Amino acid sequence: MLDKSHKHVSCQHCAVRKDSLFASFCEDHVNELNEQKSCAFYKKNQGLFLDGSFPRGVFCINKGKVKVFTRGEEGKEQIIQIAGEGEIIGFRSMFSGEPYKVSATALEECNICFIAKEDFLNMIDTNTSFRNGIMRELSKELSERAIFITNMAQKSVRERLACVLLILDDVYKEEEINLTREDLANYVGTATETLIRLLKDFKEEGLVEIHTRKLDIINKDGLIKLAGN
Amino acid sequence: MLDKSHKHVSCQHCAVRKDSLFASFCEDHVNELNEQKSCAFYKKNQGLFLDGSFPRGVFCINKGKVKVFTRGEEGKEQIIQIAGEGEIIGFRSMFSGEPYKVSATALEECNICFIAKEDFLNMIDTNTSFRNGIMRELSKELSERAIFITNMAQKSVRERLACVLLILDDVYKEEEINLTREDLANYVGTATETLIRLLKDFKEEGLVEIHTRKLDIINKDGLIKLAGN
DNA sequence: CTTTTAACATGATTGAAGTCATTTTTTTAA
DNA sequence: TTAAAAAAATGACTTCAATCATGTTAAAAG
């Protein structure tokens, strides 16, 4: 599954390390990390890991976007998170000893590094500030998910779409949001048809611009007002 | 807010410690814990902590049940978790440096111990197995919340009620489930009227027994089948 | 370049669940 | 014990969003 044909991206020169939990690593630790990690190219729609399998390490995104999702009863995806450059994926399952409860798939062509479980856990045990960073991240995501649950329970689909677009605006930064309508719907938690209709409304209300499948937010304040948190 | 009038429950003789993350503590650590913690009695509906305030330590439930919830836009509660004997509450916020994103309130008369942030973080730093326990707990809750989000997005209210009743069956163990219809509705993520109607259906279908406000599950398999996960 | 497939879009219809109004029951407090 | 307040219950009505059916456009594949 891993394709090592592409060139190795060194941690020393990694442009996105500053945005990651490895930002505070000293030179020695960066060198060590670079020795331990492997580097792989992922095609669009290629899976990183699958719900039910046992985690063997963590993934660090150097380039590209990854969707993290669960599957409901009838196999319908629910996207939990879109992860971008600098983000570490799959470390939650590293501590529980249980198999993955979520799956992760590359949304576009990606460069993704892999750190074996053993090496990662060793970092956690020996590097206090890294460990604290991981724990901070775990806590932050926990409260984000509490808010996600509340939004799902109490907000209309329209409001939730606004919320999701604002989250995606942060993930995609200067880039245009680039997701299929189906993925968007599976993030908002609605039917694809409903999402398409709402997106059209948003366009007519001057909130977003639609360039075939890419989206541009042109009235962020309007979305914030609509989202209501 | 804390009422120390009630008798101090010692960690050495705490009946629920075996069900908690402190189960693996050696005698010395238990003695130390007992020195550090304070012990308080909470009346029904008394708050443990409030969304927006800064955490000063963690709470460990010795007796009673506690609801953990967020508030949506119009102040409507969304219950995230019902915590019972042996559970530690509020440790997520201990690592982030941010104020609480959730609130916690006693659902009945409770005995709850308090461990100051400093002492708790010291335990995390020095006691590896306790730290691993906490990290395991954080990860477990993270995946539980991913499933909660998916249920909210994809299941009907009827299915979600079945899910929630099964969760509550675990929390209340041999006791009868004892929540107001409003709290139940705020856990399931529905209107109180809808919840009442569904509960009546469940009763007529022989799934639960209703004793005024206390609920007994009399057909767990039926609920599991209905819940569908 | 053409064919096939996947993604996107739109209309019509239905139903689950929300809201509002009111009554009954239970609990709490005076 | 009674009065007041809170919780539970029921009915009528409405609406948001799902589903189904079908058409159109865009993207891959041959």
Short mmCIF file of C-alpha atoms (C1' of nucleotides) in Angstrom, two decimals:
data_model
loop_
_atom_site.label_atom_id
_atom_site.label_comp_id
_atom_site.label_asym_id
_atom_site.label_seq_id
_atom_site.Cartn_x
_atom_site.Cartn_y
_atom_site.Cartn_z
CA MET A 1 0.00 0.00 0.00
CA LEU A 2 2.80 2.41 0.80
CA ASP A 3 4.60 3.73 -2.22
CA LYS A 4 8.10 4.84 -1.38
CA SER A 5 9.00 5.74 -4.94
CA HIS A 6 8.57 9.44 -4.28
CA LYS A 7 11.38 11.41 -2.79
CA HIS A 8 11.85 11.43 0.95
CA VAL A 9 10.87 14.74 2.58
CA SER A 10 13.30 15.41 5.43
CA CYS A 11 11.91 16.60 8.75
CA GLN A 12 14.76 19.12 8.93
CA HIS A 13 13.50 20.89 5.84
CA CYS A 14 9.79 20.15 6.21
CA ALA A 15 7.93 23.40 5.51
CA VAL A 16 4.92 22.45 7.61
CA ARG A 17 6.72 21.23 10.74
CA LYS A 18 6.26 24.69 12.26
CA ASP A 19 2.48 24.15 12.10
CA SER A 20 2.69 20.73 13.74
CA LEU A 21 3.09 19.24 17.18
CA PHE A 22 6.75 18.66 16.24
CA ALA A 23 7.37 22.42 16.06
CA SER A 24 9.05 22.55 19.45
CA PHE A 25 11.44 19.67 18.75
CA CYS A 26 15.14 20.45 19.25
CA GLU A 27 17.65 19.66 16.49
CA ASP A 28 18.58 16.28 17.97
CA HIS A 29 14.99 15.21 18.22
CA VAL A 30 14.28 16.36 14.67
CA ASN A 31 17.22 14.31 13.41
CA GLU A 32 16.00 11.28 15.33
CA LEU A 33 12.46 11.76 14.02
CA ASN A 34 13.80 11.96 10.49
CA GLU A 35 15.63 8.64 10.95
CA GLN A 36 12.58 6.89 12.34
CA LYS A 37 9.86 8.08 10.01
CA SER A 38 9.10 6.78 6.56
CA CYS A 39 7.62 8.81 3.77
CA ALA A 40 4.97 7.86 1.26
CA PHE A 41 2.94 9.22 -1.62
CA TYR A 42 -0.81 8.67 -1.58
CA LYS A 43 -3.08 8.81 -4.61
CA LYS A 44 -6.47 10.43 -4.45
CA ASN A 45 -8.96 8.18 -2.60
CA GLN A 46 -6.18 5.97 -1.24
CA GLY A 47 -6.83 4.85 2.33
CA LEU A 48 -4.45 5.57 5.24
CA PHE A 49 -6.22 3.29 7.67
CA LEU A 50 -9.53 1.53 8.01
CA ASP A 51 -12.09 1.28 10.79
CA GLY A 52 -11.60 -2.04 12.57
CA SER A 53 -7.91 -2.55 11.80
CA PHE A 54 -5.21 -2.25 14.42
CA PRO A 55 -3.07 0.90 14.48
CA ARG A 56 0.64 0.39 13.83
CA GLY A 57 1.69 4.03 14.02
CA VAL A 58 0.70 7.61 13.30
CA PHE A 59 0.54 9.62 10.09
CA CYS A 60 1.82 13.15 9.61
CA ILE A 61 0.57 15.08 6.61
CA ASN A 62 3.26 16.88 4.65
CA LYS A 63 1.12 17.75 1.64
CA GLY A 64 -2.58 17.35 0.83
CA LYS A 65 -5.86 16.84 2.66
CA VAL A 66 -7.23 13.78 4.38
CA LYS A 67 -10.77 12.97 5.47
CA VAL A 68 -11.40 11.16 8.74
CA PHE A 69 -14.79 9.48 8.91
CA THR A 70 -16.97 6.82 10.45
CA ARG A 71 -19.61 4.72 8.73
CA GLY A 72 -23.18 4.49 9.95
CA GLU A 73 -25.38 1.43 9.75
CA GLU A 74 -26.02 1.46 6.02
CA GLY A 75 -22.42 2.35 5.22
CA LYS A 76 -23.09 6.07 4.86
CA GLU A 77 -20.01 8.09 5.74
CA GLN A 78 -19.98 10.72 8.46
CA ILE A 79 -16.95 12.96 8.13
CA ILE A 80 -15.52 13.87 11.53
CA GLN A 81 -12.57 15.95 10.42
CA ILE A 82 -10.71 17.19 7.36
CA ALA A 83 -7.00 17.20 8.19
CA GLY A 84 -4.45 19.30 6.34
CA GLU A 85 -0.72 19.99 6.19
CA GLY A 86 1.10 19.60 9.51
CA GLU A 87 -1.61 17.57 11.18
CA ILE A 88 -0.97 14.23 12.86
CA ILE A 89 -3.58 11.58 12.19
CA GLY A 90 -4.45 8.44 14.10
CA PHE A 91 -2.69 9.09 17.38
CA ARG A 92 -5.91 8.72 19.39
CA SER A 93 -6.00 4.98 18.79
CA MET A 94 -2.38 4.72 19.87
CA PHE A 95 -3.29 4.75 23.56
CA SER A 96 -6.42 2.68 23.72
CA GLY A 97 -5.11 -0.66 22.46
CA GLU A 98 -8.33 -0.93 20.50
CA PRO A 99 -8.74 -1.05 16.73
CA TYR A 100 -9.50 2.13 14.82
CA LYS A 101 -13.05 3.39 15.23
CA VAL A 102 -12.66 5.72 12.25
CA SER A 103 -11.20 5.50 8.76
CA ALA A 104 -8.95 7.95 6.90
CA THR A 105 -8.64 8.52 3.15
CA ALA A 106 -6.58 10.91 1.02
CA LEU A 107 -8.84 13.49 -0.65
CA GLU A 108 -6.19 14.45 -3.19
CA GLU A 109 -2.58 13.55 -3.97
CA CYS A 110 -0.74 13.56 -0.65
CA ASN A 111 2.71 13.21 0.86
CA ILE A 112 2.31 11.58 4.22
CA CYS A 113 4.96 10.44 6.70
CA PHE A 114 4.56 7.48 9.01
CA ILE A 115 5.93 7.04 12.53
CA ALA A 116 5.79 3.57 14.04
CA LYS A 117 3.78 3.10 17.23
CA GLU A 118 6.85 2.12 19.24
CA ASP A 119 8.78 5.24 18.26
CA PHE A 120 5.77 7.48 18.80
CA LEU A 121 5.04 6.09 22.27
CA ASN A 122 8.69 6.47 23.13
CA MET A 123 8.49 10.16 22.22
CA ILE A 124 5.41 10.51 24.43
CA ASP A 125 7.19 8.94 27.38
CA THR A 126 10.44 10.84 27.09
CA ASN A 127 9.50 14.23 25.69
CA THR A 128 7.34 16.09 28.18
CA SER A 129 6.51 19.10 26.05
CA PHE A 130 5.56 16.88 23.11
CA ARG A 131 3.40 14.81 25.42
CA ASN A 132 1.71 17.91 26.75
CA GLY A 133 1.09 19.03 23.19
CA ILE A 134 -0.58 15.71 22.38
CA MET A 135 -2.71 15.87 25.52
CA ARG A 136 -3.70 19.45 24.71
CA GLU A 137 -4.69 18.31 21.24
CA LEU A 138 -6.74 15.40 22.60
CA SER A 139 -8.58 17.75 24.97
CA LYS A 140 -9.19 20.34 22.31
CA GLU A 141 -10.69 17.79 19.95
CA LEU A 142 -12.82 16.42 22.72
CA SER A 143 -14.48 19.77 23.30
CA GLU A 144 -14.76 20.38 19.55
CA ARG A 145 -16.68 17.15 19.26
CA ALA A 146 -18.98 18.12 22.12
CA ILE A 147 -19.83 21.25 20.15
CA PHE A 148 -20.22 19.19 16.96
CA ILE A 149 -22.72 16.92 18.75
CA THR A 150 -24.66 19.95 19.98
CA ASN A 151 -24.74 21.46 16.51
CA MET A 152 -26.01 18.21 15.05
CA ALA A 153 -28.75 18.01 17.67
CA GLN A 154 -29.89 21.62 17.68
CA LYS A 155 -29.01 23.41 14.47
CA SER A 156 -30.79 23.27 11.13
CA VAL A 157 -28.98 21.86 8.10
CA ARG A 158 -28.61 25.42 6.82
CA GLU A 159 -26.84 26.53 10.00
CA ARG A 160 -24.67 23.42 10.03
CA LEU A 161 -23.57 24.04 6.46
CA ALA A 162 -22.44 27.51 7.47
CA CYS A 163 -20.49 26.02 10.40
CA VAL A 164 -18.82 23.44 8.19
CA LEU A 165 -17.86 26.01 5.55
CA LEU A 166 -16.21 28.13 8.24
CA ILE A 167 -14.26 25.14 9.52
CA LEU A 168 -13.20 24.27 5.97
CA ASP A 169 -12.14 27.86 5.37
CA ASP A 170 -9.56 27.36 8.14
CA VAL A 171 -8.40 24.02 6.77
CA TYR A 172 -8.06 25.15 3.15
CA LYS A 173 -6.67 28.58 4.08
CA GLU A 174 -5.84 30.46 0.84
CA GLU A 175 -6.87 27.52 -1.34
CA GLU A 176 -10.43 27.07 -2.53
CA ILE A 177 -12.49 24.45 -0.72
CA ASN A 178 -12.31 21.33 -2.85
CA LEU A 179 -14.70 18.57 -1.84
CA THR A 180 -17.36 16.62 -3.68
CA ARG A 181 -20.95 17.54 -2.86
CA GLU A 182 -21.32 14.10 -1.35
CA ASP A 183 -18.36 14.59 1.02
CA LEU A 184 -19.70 18.00 1.99
CA ALA A 185 -23.12 16.46 2.68
CA ASN A 186 -21.48 13.71 4.74
CA TYR A 187 -19.69 16.34 6.80
CA VAL A 188 -22.81 18.45 7.38
CA GLY A 189 -24.86 15.34 8.02
CA THR A 190 -27.50 15.72 5.32
CA ALA A 191 -28.60 14.29 1.97
CA THR A 192 -26.54 15.24 -1.08
CA GLU A 193 -29.60 16.76 -2.79
CA THR A 194 -30.34 18.97 0.20
CA LEU A 195 -26.73 20.12 0.29
CA ILE A 196 -26.77 21.04 -3.39
CA ARG A 197 -29.94 23.09 -2.97
CA LEU A 198 -28.55 24.91 0.06
CA LEU A 199 -25.27 25.64 -1.70
CA LYS A 200 -27.25 27.23 -4.49
CA ASP A 201 -29.11 29.37 -1.95
CA PHE A 202 -25.81 30.43 -0.38
CA LYS A 203 -24.54 31.40 -3.82
CA GLU A 204 -27.66 33.45 -4.56
CA GLU A 205 -27.31 35.13 -1.16
CA GLY A 206 -23.76 36.15 -2.01
CA LEU A 207 -22.16 34.00 0.66
CA VAL A 208 -20.09 31.72 -1.58
CA GLU A 209 -18.87 31.47 -5.14
CA ILE A 210 -19.06 28.15 -6.93
CA HIS A 211 -16.40 27.22 -9.49
CA THR A 212 -17.69 23.84 -10.63
CA ARG A 213 -16.60 21.82 -7.61
CA LYS A 214 -14.42 24.38 -5.90
CA LEU A 215 -15.91 26.80 -3.40
CA ASP A 216 -14.87 30.28 -2.39
CA ILE A 217 -16.24 31.99 0.68
CA ILE A 218 -16.92 35.59 -0.25
CA ASN A 219 -18.90 36.71 2.80
CA LYS A 220 -17.39 35.18 5.91
CA ASP A 221 -19.23 37.52 8.27
CA GLY A 222 -22.51 36.49 6.71
CA LEU A 223 -21.67 32.84 7.30
CA ILE A 224 -20.63 33.52 10.90
CA LYS A 225 -23.94 35.27 11.51
CA LEU A 226 -25.82 32.38 9.93
CA ALA A 227 -23.87 29.71 11.80
CA GLY A 228 -24.56 31.39 15.11
CA ASN A 229 -21.52 30.31 17.13
CA MET B 1 -20.03 26.41 46.80
CA LEU B 2 -18.27 23.43 48.33
CA ASP B 3 -19.92 22.13 51.47
CA LYS B 4 -17.44 20.31 53.67
CA SER B 5 -19.94 19.66 56.46
CA HIS B 6 -20.41 16.06 55.39
CA LYS B 7 -18.02 13.42 56.53
CA HIS B 8 -14.79 12.91 54.63
CA VAL B 9 -14.75 9.70 52.57
CA SER B 10 -11.23 8.31 52.71
CA CYS B 11 -9.63 7.06 49.50
CA GLN B 12 -8.33 4.03 51.40
CA HIS B 13 -11.86 2.84 52.09
CA CYS B 14 -13.57 4.27 49.01
CA ALA B 15 -15.84 1.55 47.65
CA VAL B 16 -15.77 2.84 44.09
CA ARG B 17 -12.01 3.35 43.74
CA LYS B 18 -11.74 -0.08 42.13
CA ASP B 19 -13.95 1.20 39.29
CA SER B 20 -11.86 4.33 38.78
CA LEU B 21 -8.60 5.35 37.17
CA PHE B 22 -7.11 5.30 40.68
CA ALA B 23 -7.65 1.54 40.91
CA SER B 24 -4.01 0.74 40.20
CA PHE B 25 -2.60 3.16 42.80
CA CYS B 26 -0.21 1.64 45.34
CA GLU B 27 -0.78 2.19 49.05
CA ASP B 28 1.58 5.18 49.23
CA HIS B 29 -0.10 6.89 46.33
CA VAL B 30 -3.54 6.28 47.79
CA ASN B 31 -2.44 7.83 51.08
CA GLU B 32 -1.02 10.83 49.25
CA LEU B 33 -4.21 11.17 47.20
CA ASN B 34 -6.27 11.06 50.37
CA GLU B 35 -4.18 13.89 51.85
CA GLN B 36 -4.52 16.05 48.77
CA LYS B 37 -8.17 15.65 47.90
CA SER B 38 -11.07 17.43 49.53
CA CYS B 39 -14.54 16.00 49.85
CA ALA B 40 -17.89 17.70 49.36
CA PHE B 41 -21.59 17.05 49.40
CA TYR B 42 -23.65 18.29 46.45
CA LYS B 43 -27.36 18.90 46.48
CA LYS B 44 -29.53 17.94 43.53
CA ASN B 45 -29.07 20.44 40.68
CA GLN B 46 -25.95 21.95 42.24
CA GLY B 47 -23.27 22.81 39.69
CA LEU B 48 -19.76 21.34 39.74
CA PHE B 49 -18.41 23.68 37.10
CA LEU B 50 -19.72 26.00 34.46
CA ASP B 51 -18.96 26.47 30.77
CA GLY B 52 -16.62 29.44 30.41
CA SER B 53 -15.00 29.30 33.83
CA PHE B 54 -11.40 28.22 34.34
CA PRO B 55 -10.73 24.75 35.69
CA ARG B 56 -8.99 24.56 39.05
CA GLY B 57 -8.94 20.80 39.42
CA VAL B 58 -10.78 17.57 38.73
CA PHE B 59 -13.82 15.94 40.36
CA CYS B 60 -14.14 12.31 41.31
CA ILE B 61 -17.62 10.96 41.96
CA ASN B 62 -17.97 8.87 45.09
CA LYS B 63 -21.76 8.72 45.15
CA GLY B 64 -24.46 9.93 42.78
CA LYS B 65 -24.84 10.86 39.12
CA VAL B 66 -23.65 13.96 37.27
CA LYS B 67 -24.69 15.32 33.90
CA VAL B 68 -22.12 16.90 31.57
CA PHE B 69 -23.62 19.18 28.96
CA THR B 70 -23.14 22.07 26.57
CA ARG B 71 -25.61 24.78 25.76
CA GLY B 72 -26.70 25.58 22.22
CA GLU B 73 -27.57 29.00 20.88
CA GLU B 74 -30.89 29.47 22.64
CA GLY B 75 -29.57 27.99 25.87
CA LYS B 76 -30.95 24.53 25.19
CA GLU B 77 -28.86 21.87 26.88
CA GLN B 78 -27.22 19.03 25.02
CA ILE B 79 -26.16 16.29 27.39
CA ILE B 80 -22.83 14.77 26.39
CA GLN B 81 -22.40 12.29 29.19
CA ILE B 82 -23.99 11.02 32.40
CA ALA B 83 -21.19 10.20 34.83
CA GLY B 84 -21.59 7.86 37.78
CA GLU B 85 -19.67 6.46 40.73
CA GLY B 86 -15.92 6.17 40.19
CA GLU B 87 -15.76 8.51 37.23
CA ILE B 88 -13.41 11.47 37.04
CA ILE B 89 -14.94 14.63 35.65
CA GLY B 90 -13.32 17.67 34.11
CA PHE B 91 -9.83 16.37 33.42
CA ARG B 92 -10.07 17.16 29.72
CA SER B 93 -9.85 20.87 30.40
CA MET B 94 -6.82 20.30 32.60
CA PHE B 95 -4.44 20.13 29.66
CA SER B 96 -5.72 22.76 27.30
CA GLY B 97 -5.31 25.88 29.42
CA GLU B 98 -8.69 26.94 28.07
CA PRO B 99 -11.87 27.53 30.05
CA TYR B 100 -14.44 24.74 30.28
CA LYS B 101 -16.43 24.17 27.11
CA VAL B 102 -19.01 22.11 29.00
CA SER B 103 -20.87 22.38 32.29
CA ALA B 104 -21.51 19.72 34.94
CA THR B 105 -24.40 19.49 37.40
CA ALA B 106 -25.35 16.97 40.08
CA LEU B 107 -28.50 15.05 39.07
CA GLU B 108 -29.16 13.87 42.60
CA GLU B 109 -27.50 14.13 46.02
CA CYS B 110 -23.82 13.43 45.46
CA ASN B 111 -20.57 12.94 47.31
CA ILE B 112 -17.81 14.28 45.12
CA CYS B 113 -14.10 14.64 45.82
CA PHE B 114 -11.92 17.37 44.39
CA ILE B 115 -8.26 17.18 43.40
CA ALA B 116 -6.46 20.45 42.70
CA LYS B 117 -5.01 20.96 39.23
CA GLU B 118 -1.45 21.12 40.53
CA ASP B 119 -1.71 17.81 42.34
CA PHE B 120 -3.47 16.17 39.44
CA LEU B 121 -0.89 17.31 36.89
CA ASN B 122 1.86 16.15 39.21
CA MET B 123 0.28 12.67 39.25
CA ILE B 124 0.18 12.71 35.45
CA ASP B 125 3.86 13.62 35.23
CA THR B 126 5.14 11.15 37.79
CA ASN B 127 2.81 8.16 37.58
CA THR B 128 3.17 6.52 34.17
CA SER B 129 0.41 3.95 34.52
CA PHE B 130 -2.03 6.59 35.75
CA ARG B 131 -1.05 8.82 32.83
CA ASN B 132 -1.60 5.97 30.40
CA GLY B 133 -4.99 5.38 31.97
CA ILE B 134 -5.93 9.00 31.45
CA MET B 135 -4.73 8.94 27.86
CA ARG B 136 -6.63 5.74 27.21
CA GLU B 137 -9.73 7.38 28.65
CA LEU B 138 -9.28 10.49 26.48
CA SER B 139 -8.94 8.33 23.36
CA LYS B 140 -11.90 6.17 24.26
CA GLU B 141 -14.14 9.18 24.73
CA LEU B 142 -12.92 10.67 21.49
CA SER B 143 -14.07 7.67 19.51
CA GLU B 144 -17.31 7.49 21.50
CA ARG B 145 -18.02 11.04 20.48
CA ALA B 146 -17.29 10.27 16.83
CA ILE B 147 -19.96 7.58 17.05
CA PHE B 148 -22.30 9.98 18.87
CA ILE B 149 -21.90 12.49 16.03
CA THR B 150 -22.64 9.79 13.46
CA ASN B 151 -25.73 8.66 15.35
CA MET B 152 -26.98 12.24 15.54
CA ALA B 153 -26.48 12.69 11.82
CA GLN B 154 -27.82 9.41 10.55
CA LYS B 155 -30.19 7.79 13.03
CA SER B 156 -33.84 8.59 13.65
CA VAL B 157 -34.92 9.93 17.04
CA ARG B 158 -36.41 6.52 17.77
CA GLU B 159 -33.10 4.78 17.14
CA ARG B 160 -31.19 7.38 19.14
CA LEU B 161 -33.51 6.93 22.11
CA ALA B 162 -32.75 3.21 22.05
CA CYS B 163 -28.99 4.00 21.96
CA VAL B 164 -29.27 6.41 24.88
CA LEU B 165 -31.30 3.98 26.98
CA LEU B 166 -28.64 1.33 26.45
CA ILE B 167 -25.91 3.75 27.51
CA LEU B 168 -27.94 4.74 30.58
CA ASP B 169 -28.50 1.09 31.43
CA ASP B 170 -24.73 0.79 31.84
CA VAL B 171 -24.47 3.97 33.91
CA TYR B 172 -27.36 3.17 36.25
CA LYS B 173 -26.49 -0.56 36.48
CA GLU B 174 -28.95 -2.23 38.89
CA GLU B 175 -30.68 1.07 39.68
CA GLU B 176 -33.59 2.33 37.65
CA ILE B 177 -32.85 5.09 35.16
CA ASN B 178 -33.82 8.32 36.89
CA LEU B 179 -33.83 11.37 34.64
CA THR B 180 -36.46 13.99 33.84
CA ARG B 181 -38.07 13.71 30.41
CA GLU B 182 -36.39 16.98 29.55
CA ASP B 183 -32.91 15.67 30.41
CA LEU B 184 -33.59 12.51 28.43
CA ALA B 185 -34.73 14.60 25.48
CA ASN B 186 -31.61 16.76 25.79
CA TYR B 187 -29.47 13.65 25.70
CA VAL B 188 -31.23 12.12 22.69
CA GLY B 189 -31.31 15.50 20.96
CA THR B 190 -35.04 15.91 20.48
CA ALA B 191 -38.04 17.86 21.77
CA THR B 192 -39.44 16.84 25.16
CA GLU B 193 -42.89 16.15 23.63
CA THR B 194 -41.37 13.82 21.03
CA LEU B 195 -39.45 11.98 23.70
CA ILE B 196 -42.56 11.47 25.82
CA ARG B 197 -44.47 10.06 22.86
CA LEU B 198 -41.63 7.69 21.94
CA LEU B 199 -41.25 6.50 25.53
CA LYS B 200 -44.93 5.64 25.52
CA ASP B 201 -44.42 3.66 22.29
CA PHE B 202 -41.47 1.82 23.85
CA LYS B 203 -43.64 0.96 26.84
CA GLU B 204 -46.44 -0.35 24.63
CA GLU B 205 -43.90 -2.38 22.69
CA GLY B 206 -42.72 -3.99 25.93
CA LEU B 207 -39.23 -2.48 25.78
CA VAL B 208 -39.36 -0.43 28.98
CA GLU B 209 -41.42 -0.07 32.13
CA ILE B 210 -42.29 3.39 33.35
CA HIS B 211 -42.58 4.04 37.09
CA THR B 212 -43.55 7.70 37.10
CA ARG B 213 -40.15 9.14 36.32
CA LYS B 214 -38.03 6.05 36.78
CA LEU B 215 -37.42 3.74 33.86
CA ASP B 216 -36.69 0.04 33.75
CA ILE B 217 -35.40 -1.68 30.65
CA ILE B 218 -37.25 -4.96 30.32
CA ASN B 219 -36.18 -5.99 26.81
CA LYS B 220 -32.56 -5.09 26.28
CA ASP B 221 -32.20 -7.25 23.17
CA GLY B 222 -35.14 -5.45 21.61
CA LEU B 223 -33.46 -2.12 22.26
CA ILE B 224 -30.15 -3.35 20.84
CA LYS B 225 -31.93 -4.48 17.70
CA LEU B 226 -33.72 -1.14 17.43
CA ALA B 227 -30.56 0.90 18.10
CA GLY B 228 -28.66 -0.91 15.41
CA ASN B 229 -25.10 -0.67 16.69
"C1'" DC C 1 -11.89 12.27 -29.57
"C1'" DT C 2 -15.54 9.58 -28.11
"C1'" DT C 3 -17.65 6.73 -24.72
"C1'" DT C 4 -18.63 5.65 -20.17
"C1'" DT C 5 -19.07 6.77 -15.62
"C1'" DA C 6 -19.40 9.70 -11.89
"C1'" DA C 7 -20.84 14.01 -10.08
"C1'" DC C 8 -24.13 17.58 -10.04
"C1'" DA C 9 -28.72 19.45 -10.41
"C1'" DT C 10 -33.82 19.93 -10.20
"C1'" DG C 11 -38.73 18.69 -9.43
"C1'" DA C 12 -42.37 16.31 -6.95
"C1'" DT C 13 -43.86 14.02 -2.94
"C1'" DT C 14 -43.85 12.29 1.68
"C1'" DG C 15 -43.16 11.83 6.46
"C1'" DA C 16 -40.67 12.40 10.77
"C1'" DA C 17 -40.30 15.35 14.17
"C1'" DG C 18 -40.75 20.22 15.73
"C1'" DT C 19 -43.84 23.79 17.64
"C1'" DC C 20 -47.77 25.63 20.03
"C1'" DA C 21 -51.64 25.12 23.07
"C1'" DT C 22 -53.76 22.97 26.82
"C1'" DT C 23 -54.60 19.51 30.42
"C1'" DT C 24 -53.24 16.33 33.92
"C1'" DT C 25 -50.16 14.60 37.23
"C1'" DT C 26 -46.40 14.85 40.39
"C1'" DT C 27 -43.33 17.21 43.24
"C1'" DT C 28 -41.95 20.84 46.14
"C1'" DA C 29 -42.50 24.30 49.35
"C1'" DA C 30 -45.31 27.19 52.26
"C1'" DT D 1 -52.37 19.73 54.22
"C1'" DT D 2 -52.80 22.69 50.87
"C1'" DA D 3 -51.14 25.77 47.42
"C1'" DA D 4 -47.93 26.62 43.94
"C1'" DA D 5 -44.77 25.20 40.71
"C1'" DA D 6 -42.65 21.97 37.91
"C1'" DA D 7 -42.92 17.92 35.13
"C1'" DA D 8 -45.45 14.88 32.21
"C1'" DA D 9 -48.85 14.02 28.80
"C1'" DT D 10 -51.87 14.66 24.76
"C1'" DG D 11 -53.81 16.84 20.52
"C1'" DA D 12 -53.58 19.70 16.38
"C1'" DC D 13 -50.86 21.68 13.08
"C1'" DT D 14 -46.76 22.84 10.40
"C1'" DT D 15 -42.39 22.46 8.26
"C1'" DC D 16 -37.83 21.02 7.25
"C1'" DA D 17 -35.46 17.87 5.03
"C1'" DA D 18 -35.44 13.01 3.20
"C1'" DT D 19 -36.50 10.12 -0.66
"C1'" DC D 20 -37.45 8.97 -5.36
"C1'" DA D 21 -37.25 9.94 -10.15
"C1'" DT D 22 -35.01 11.88 -13.84
"C1'" DG D 23 -32.16 15.04 -16.47
"C1'" DT D 24 -27.76 17.47 -17.17
"C1'" DT D 25 -22.95 18.39 -16.93
"C1'" DA D 26 -18.21 17.22 -16.09
"C1'" DA D 27 -14.49 14.07 -15.60
"C1'" DA D 28 -12.12 9.68 -16.58
"C1'" DA D 29 -11.05 6.01 -19.32
"C1'" DG D 30 -10.51 3.71 -23.60
#
